[in-house]
XYZ file of C-alpha atoms in Angstrom:
411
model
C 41.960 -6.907 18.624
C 38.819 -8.547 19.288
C 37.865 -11.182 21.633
C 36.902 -14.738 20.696
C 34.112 -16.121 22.589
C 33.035 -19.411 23.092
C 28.847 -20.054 22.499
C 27.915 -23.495 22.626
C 29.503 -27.073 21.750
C 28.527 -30.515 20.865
C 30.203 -34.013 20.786
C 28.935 -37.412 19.891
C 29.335 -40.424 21.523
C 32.448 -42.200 20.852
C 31.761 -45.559 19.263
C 34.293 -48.414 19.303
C 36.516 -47.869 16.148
C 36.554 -50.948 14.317
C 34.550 -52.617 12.101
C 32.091 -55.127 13.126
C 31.944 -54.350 16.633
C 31.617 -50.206 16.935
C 28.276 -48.962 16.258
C 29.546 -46.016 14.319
C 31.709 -47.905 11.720
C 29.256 -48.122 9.242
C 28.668 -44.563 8.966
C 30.460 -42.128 6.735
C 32.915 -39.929 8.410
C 31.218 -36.851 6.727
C 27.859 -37.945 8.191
C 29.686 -37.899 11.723
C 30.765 -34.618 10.951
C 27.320 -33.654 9.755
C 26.008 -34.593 13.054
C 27.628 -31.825 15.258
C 27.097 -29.369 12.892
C 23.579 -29.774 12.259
C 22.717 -29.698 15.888
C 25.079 -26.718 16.566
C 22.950 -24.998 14.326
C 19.589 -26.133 15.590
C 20.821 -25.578 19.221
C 22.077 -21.705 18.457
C 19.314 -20.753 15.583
C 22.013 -20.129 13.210
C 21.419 -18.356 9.977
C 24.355 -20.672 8.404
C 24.688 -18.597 5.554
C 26.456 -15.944 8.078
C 28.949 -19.167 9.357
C 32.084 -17.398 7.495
C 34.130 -20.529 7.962
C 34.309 -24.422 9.387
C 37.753 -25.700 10.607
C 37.939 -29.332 11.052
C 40.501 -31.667 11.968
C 40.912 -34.763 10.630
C 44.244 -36.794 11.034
C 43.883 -39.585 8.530
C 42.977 -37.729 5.512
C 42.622 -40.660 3.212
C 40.097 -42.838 2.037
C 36.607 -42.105 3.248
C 37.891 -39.170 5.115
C 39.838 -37.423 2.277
C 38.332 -34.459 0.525
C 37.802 -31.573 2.721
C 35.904 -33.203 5.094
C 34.625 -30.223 6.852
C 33.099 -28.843 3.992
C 31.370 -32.234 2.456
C 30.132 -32.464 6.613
C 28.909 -28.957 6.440
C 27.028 -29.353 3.136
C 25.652 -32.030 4.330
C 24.311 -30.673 7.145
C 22.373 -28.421 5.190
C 24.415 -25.225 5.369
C 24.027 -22.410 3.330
C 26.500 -22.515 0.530
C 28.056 -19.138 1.613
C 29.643 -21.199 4.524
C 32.924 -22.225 3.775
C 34.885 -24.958 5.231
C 38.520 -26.167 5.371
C 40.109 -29.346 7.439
C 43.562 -29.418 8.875
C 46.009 -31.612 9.788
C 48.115 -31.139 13.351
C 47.731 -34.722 13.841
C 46.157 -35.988 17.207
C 46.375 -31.845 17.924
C 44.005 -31.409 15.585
C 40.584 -30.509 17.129
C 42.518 -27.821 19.474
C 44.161 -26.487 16.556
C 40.687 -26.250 14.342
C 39.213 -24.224 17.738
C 42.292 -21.733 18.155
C 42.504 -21.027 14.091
C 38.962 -20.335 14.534
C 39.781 -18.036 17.332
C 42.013 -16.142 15.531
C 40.393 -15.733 12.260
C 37.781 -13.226 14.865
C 40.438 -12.007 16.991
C 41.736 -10.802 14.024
C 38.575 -9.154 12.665
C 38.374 -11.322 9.404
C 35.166 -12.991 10.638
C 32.640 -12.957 12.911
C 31.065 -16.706 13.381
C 33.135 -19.447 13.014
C 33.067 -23.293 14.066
C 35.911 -25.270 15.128
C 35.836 -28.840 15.518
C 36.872 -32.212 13.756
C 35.653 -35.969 13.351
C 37.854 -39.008 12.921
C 36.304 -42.486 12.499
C 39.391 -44.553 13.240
C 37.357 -47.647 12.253
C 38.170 -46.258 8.516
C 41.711 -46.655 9.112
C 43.318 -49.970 7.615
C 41.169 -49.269 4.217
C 42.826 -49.566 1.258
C 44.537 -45.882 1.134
C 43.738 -45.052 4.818
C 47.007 -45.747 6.635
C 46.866 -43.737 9.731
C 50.467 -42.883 10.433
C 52.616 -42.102 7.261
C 55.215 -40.035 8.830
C 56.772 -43.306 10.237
C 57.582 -44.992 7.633
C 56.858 -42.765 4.300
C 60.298 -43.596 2.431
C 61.941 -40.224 3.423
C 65.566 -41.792 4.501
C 66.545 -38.138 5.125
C 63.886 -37.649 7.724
C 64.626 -40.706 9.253
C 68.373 -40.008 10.105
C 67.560 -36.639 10.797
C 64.912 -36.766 13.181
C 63.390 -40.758 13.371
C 60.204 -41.243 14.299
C 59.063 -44.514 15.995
C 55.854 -45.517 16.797
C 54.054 -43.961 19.370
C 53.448 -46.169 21.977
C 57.272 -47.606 21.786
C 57.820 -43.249 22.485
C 55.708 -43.707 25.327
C 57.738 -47.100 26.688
C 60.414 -44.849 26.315
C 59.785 -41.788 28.095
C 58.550 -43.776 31.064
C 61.695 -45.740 31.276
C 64.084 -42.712 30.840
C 61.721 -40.728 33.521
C 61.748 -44.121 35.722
C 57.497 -44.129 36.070
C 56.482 -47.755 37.012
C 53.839 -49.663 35.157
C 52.103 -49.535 38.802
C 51.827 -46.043 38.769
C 50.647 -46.178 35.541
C 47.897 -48.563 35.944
C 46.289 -46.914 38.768
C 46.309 -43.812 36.769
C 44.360 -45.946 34.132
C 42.043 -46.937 36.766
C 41.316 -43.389 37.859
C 40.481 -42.867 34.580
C 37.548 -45.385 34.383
C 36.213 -45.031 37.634
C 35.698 -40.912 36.736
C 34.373 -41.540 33.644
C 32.015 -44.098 34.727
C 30.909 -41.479 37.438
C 30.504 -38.577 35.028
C 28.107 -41.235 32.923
C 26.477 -42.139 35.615
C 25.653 -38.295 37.047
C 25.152 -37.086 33.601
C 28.100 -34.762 33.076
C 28.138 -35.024 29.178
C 24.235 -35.009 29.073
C 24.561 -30.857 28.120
C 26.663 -31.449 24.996
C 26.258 -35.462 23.418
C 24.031 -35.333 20.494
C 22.785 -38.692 19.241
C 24.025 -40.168 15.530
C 21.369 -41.319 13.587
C 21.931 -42.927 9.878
C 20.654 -41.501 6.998
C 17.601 -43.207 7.127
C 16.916 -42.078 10.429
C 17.500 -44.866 12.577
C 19.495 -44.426 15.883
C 22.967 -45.774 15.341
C 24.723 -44.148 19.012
C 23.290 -42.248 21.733
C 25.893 -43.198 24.403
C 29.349 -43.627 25.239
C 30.586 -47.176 23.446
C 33.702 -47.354 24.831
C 34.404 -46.980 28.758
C 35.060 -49.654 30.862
C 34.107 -49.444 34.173
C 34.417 -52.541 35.441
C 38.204 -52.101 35.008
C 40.088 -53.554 38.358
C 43.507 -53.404 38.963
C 44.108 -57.079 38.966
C 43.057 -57.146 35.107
C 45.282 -54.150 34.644
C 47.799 -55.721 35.533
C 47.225 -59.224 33.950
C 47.361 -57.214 30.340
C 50.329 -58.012 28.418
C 52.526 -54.899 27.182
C 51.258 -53.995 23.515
C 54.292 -52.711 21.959
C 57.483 -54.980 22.447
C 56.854 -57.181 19.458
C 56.274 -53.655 17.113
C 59.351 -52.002 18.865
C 61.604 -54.644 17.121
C 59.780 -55.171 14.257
C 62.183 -55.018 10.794
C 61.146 -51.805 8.654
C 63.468 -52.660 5.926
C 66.111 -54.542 4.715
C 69.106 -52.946 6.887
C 66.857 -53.934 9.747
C 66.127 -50.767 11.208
C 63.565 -50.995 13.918
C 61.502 -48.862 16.010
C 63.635 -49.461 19.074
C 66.982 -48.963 17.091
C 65.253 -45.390 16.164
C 65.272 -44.442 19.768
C 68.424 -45.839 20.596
C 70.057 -44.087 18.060
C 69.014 -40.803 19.565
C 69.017 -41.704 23.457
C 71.606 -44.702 23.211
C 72.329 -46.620 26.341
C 68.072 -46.604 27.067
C 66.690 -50.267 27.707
C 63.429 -49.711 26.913
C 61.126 -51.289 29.226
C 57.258 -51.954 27.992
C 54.409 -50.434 30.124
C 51.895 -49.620 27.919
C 49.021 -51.577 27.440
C 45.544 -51.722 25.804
C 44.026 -50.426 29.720
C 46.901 -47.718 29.958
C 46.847 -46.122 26.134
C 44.184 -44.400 24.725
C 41.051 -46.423 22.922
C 40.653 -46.502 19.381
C 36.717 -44.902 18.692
C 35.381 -43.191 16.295
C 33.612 -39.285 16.780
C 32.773 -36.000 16.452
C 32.966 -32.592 17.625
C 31.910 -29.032 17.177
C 32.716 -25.647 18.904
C 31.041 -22.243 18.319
C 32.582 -18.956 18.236
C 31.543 -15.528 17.576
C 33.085 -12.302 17.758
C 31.518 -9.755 21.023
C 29.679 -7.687 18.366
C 28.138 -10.157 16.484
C 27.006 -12.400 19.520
C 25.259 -8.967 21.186
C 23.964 -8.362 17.928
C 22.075 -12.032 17.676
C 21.306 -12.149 21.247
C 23.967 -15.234 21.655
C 25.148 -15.573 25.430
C 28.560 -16.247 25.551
C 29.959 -19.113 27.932
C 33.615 -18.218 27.457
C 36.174 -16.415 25.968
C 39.597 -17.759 24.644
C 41.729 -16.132 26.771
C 45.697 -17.442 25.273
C 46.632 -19.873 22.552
C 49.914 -21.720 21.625
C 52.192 -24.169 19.619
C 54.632 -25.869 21.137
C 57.691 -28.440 18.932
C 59.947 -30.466 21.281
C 61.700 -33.846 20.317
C 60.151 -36.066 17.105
C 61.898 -39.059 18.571
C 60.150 -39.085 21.766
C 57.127 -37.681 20.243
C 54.753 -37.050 22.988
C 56.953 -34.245 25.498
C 54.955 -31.500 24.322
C 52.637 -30.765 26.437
C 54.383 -29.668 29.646
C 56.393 -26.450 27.676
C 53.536 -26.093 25.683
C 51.005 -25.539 29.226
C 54.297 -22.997 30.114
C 54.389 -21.447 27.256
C 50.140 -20.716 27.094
C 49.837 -19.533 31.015
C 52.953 -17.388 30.160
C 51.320 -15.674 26.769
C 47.792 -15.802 29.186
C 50.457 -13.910 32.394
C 48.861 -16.734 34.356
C 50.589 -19.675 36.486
C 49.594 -22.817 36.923
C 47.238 -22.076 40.534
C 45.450 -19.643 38.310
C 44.222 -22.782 36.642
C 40.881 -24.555 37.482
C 40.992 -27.400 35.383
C 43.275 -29.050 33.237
C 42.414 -31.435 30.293
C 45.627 -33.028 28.942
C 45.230 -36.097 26.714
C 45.100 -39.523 27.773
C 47.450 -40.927 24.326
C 48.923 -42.965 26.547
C 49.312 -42.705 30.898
C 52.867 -41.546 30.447
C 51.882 -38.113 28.861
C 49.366 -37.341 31.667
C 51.311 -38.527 34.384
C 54.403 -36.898 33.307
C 52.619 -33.794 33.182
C 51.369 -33.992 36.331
C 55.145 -34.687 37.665
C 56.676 -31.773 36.091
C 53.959 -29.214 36.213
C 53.809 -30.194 39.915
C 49.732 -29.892 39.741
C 46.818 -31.393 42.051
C 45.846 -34.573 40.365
C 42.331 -33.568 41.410
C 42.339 -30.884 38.723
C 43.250 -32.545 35.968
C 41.006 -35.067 33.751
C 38.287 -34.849 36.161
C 35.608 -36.880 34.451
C 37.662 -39.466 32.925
C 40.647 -39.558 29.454
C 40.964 -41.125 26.376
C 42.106 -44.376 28.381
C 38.847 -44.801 29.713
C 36.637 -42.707 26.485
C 38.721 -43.119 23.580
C 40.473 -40.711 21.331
C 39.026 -39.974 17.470
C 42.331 -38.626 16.883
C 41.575 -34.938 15.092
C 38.225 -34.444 17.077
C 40.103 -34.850 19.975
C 40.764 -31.936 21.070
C 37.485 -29.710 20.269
C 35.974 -32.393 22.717
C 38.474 -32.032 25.623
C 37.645 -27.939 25.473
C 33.958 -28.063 25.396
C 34.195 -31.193 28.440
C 36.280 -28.581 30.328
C 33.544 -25.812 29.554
C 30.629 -27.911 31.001
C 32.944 -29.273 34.137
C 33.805 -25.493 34.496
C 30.538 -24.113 34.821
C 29.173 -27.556 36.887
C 31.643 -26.305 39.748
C 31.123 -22.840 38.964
C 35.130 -22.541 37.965
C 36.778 -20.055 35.734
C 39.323 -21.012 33.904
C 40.404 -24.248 32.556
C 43.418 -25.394 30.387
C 43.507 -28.008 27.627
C 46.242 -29.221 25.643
C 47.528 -32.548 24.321
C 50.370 -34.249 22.474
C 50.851 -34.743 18.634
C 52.771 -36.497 16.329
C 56.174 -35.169 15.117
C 56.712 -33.750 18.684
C 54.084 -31.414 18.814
C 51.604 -29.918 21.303
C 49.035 -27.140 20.766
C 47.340 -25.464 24.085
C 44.582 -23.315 24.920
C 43.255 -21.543 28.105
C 39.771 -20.777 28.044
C 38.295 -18.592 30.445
C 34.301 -19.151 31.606
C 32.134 -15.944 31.189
């Protein structure tokens, strides 16, 4: 089987996601996805017409963003017509899942240059047809006595009270998160891979980070009021089933206490991402220097209720297929959805907090929900080959109870 190795990435900024206030929102989410592409190609001399497939995730599929986005982007970017394109849907594990399905369609010798990758503008979401999170609430009373699903940040409320982290601890890991991102900004750690958005007529709409706050203290931390008490109990239909009454009826006896707030959860932005692969044989062939190789890949289920335990069995589960452990590991990128998931990892998988989310999370950068993940990979390439590192992990949580994971392995 062959290997799959990393060339080159490229991100955009993340703009604020919502209307009127991010400087992305006006764009079309194809256009976004256009973006990366184009400049993948530029930056790698690509004869597109060779590109046998793009795999893009994209969450919300609706609206704007509906219709094979990674194919519309692609075209748009001026790509040959020979290169296909197909988006996917693993939720926020999207953009890991696009970069590992593009892995294995070389591994396994069907082609030889693929890009993974996705784009979510979350400022789309709330148009008419756009709802972001169907699986809650989608009339399917089977699923819903089976396996309920609340809302995502009540899960998160959740798992920190039954695991008994304090908002305090949770706060300060927000904190950390601003305070690394603002000094990745500042030293120009993203300068190698953010590409500037420009609209179609050319004008610059984003060339820097929209989101981050670093003036973040922990006295405003903790003035914030908790953001999902009033949605845990709100009425979802006519029997009065709630949000919290889902949990309960899974983990009864659990008095859910509310943590999460805008400064520890992730930010809602809008952007894009692209990753390049190529099998060994066609990158000698085109004189393309690798920068890694995939080196394991997984899935990962674990409860829908809770909804965001994935990631700790699914980081097992990769360093086990990879016959690694966990102090083979340079870096780890694990998602900021909310300060629970990260610092939960970090409890269980017993790891440095020095290695993981070095340059700042999705509480301090935001999180375009399917591009999410092709981001976190190539930010763990660049911060590998900064410190002059090996091998770095990335995985992240995902609706439904789901994580997807990745080690790659600098060359």
């Amino acid at each position: 089987m062959s290997e799959a190795w990393i060339i080159d990435h490229c991100r955009t900024p993340r703009g604020i996601g919502k209307k009127g206030k991010g400087s992305l929102a006006d764009q079309h989410p194809q256009h976004l996805g256009a973006t990366v592409l184009a400049a993948i190609a530029e930056r790698n001399d690509l004869n597109t017409a060779e590109v046998g497939d793009v795999i893009f995730g994209t969450s919300s599929q609706r609206g704007r963003q509906s219709g094979d986005l990674a194919r519309m982007a692609a075209l748009e970017a001026g790509y040959d017509i020979r290169s296909s394109g197909m988006t996917l849907d693993r939720f926020c594990g999207s953009g890991i899942t696009s970069v590992n399905l593009a892995a294995m369609s070389i591994m396994s010798g069907s082609e030889d240059l693929v890009i993974g990758g996705g784009a979510e503008m979350m400022s789309t979401y709330g148009e008419e047809g756009a709802s972001p999170t169907p699986f809650m609430d989608n009339g399917n009373l089977k699923l819903r006595d089976m396996h309920p699903q609340p809302h995502q940040g009540v899960c998160a409320d959740a798992i920190a009270t039954i695991e008994g982290i304090e908002r305090e601890a949770l706060d300060a890991l927000a904190l950390v998160s601003q305070q690394r991102a603002a000094n990745a900004i500042a030293n120009g750690y993203f300068d190698r891979s953010l590409v500037p958005v420009y609209d179609i007529n050319g004008e610059l709409a984003l060339d820097k980070e929209e989101f981050p706050r670093p003036q973040t203290t922990a006295e405003a931390l903790a003035e914030l009021k908790p953001s999902f008490e009033a949605i845990a109990d709100y009425p979802l239909d006519e029997a009065g089933t709630t949000y919290r009454s889902m949990v309960l009826r899974k983990y009864p006896g659990v008095d859910i206490v509310h943590v999460h707030h805008a400064g520890n959860s992730s930010g809602v932005v809008d952007g894009a991402g692209a990753v390049l692969l190529a099998s060994p044989d066609y990158a000698k062939a085109h004189g393309m220097k690798p920068r890694a190789r995939i080196r394991a890949m997984c899935n990962m289920g674990d409860c829908p209720t809770l909804m965001l335990n994935a990631p700790v069995p699914a980081a097992q589960k990769v360093l086990e297929k990879a016959g690694l452990t966990k102090d083979d590991i340079d870096l780890f990128e694990v998602n900021e959805a909310f300060a629970v998931v990260t610092e939960k990892f970090i409890r269980d998988m017993g790891i440095d907090r020095d290695k993981i989310n070095v340059n700042g999370g999705a509480m301090a950068l935001g999180h375009p929900i399917g591009a999410t993940g092709s981001l976190l990979i190539g930010t763990v390439l660049d911060e590998l080959e900064r410190r002059d590192q090996t091998l770095g992990l990335i995985t992240m949580c995902a609706a439904g109870g789901m994580a997807p994971a990745v080690i790659i392995e600098r060359i």
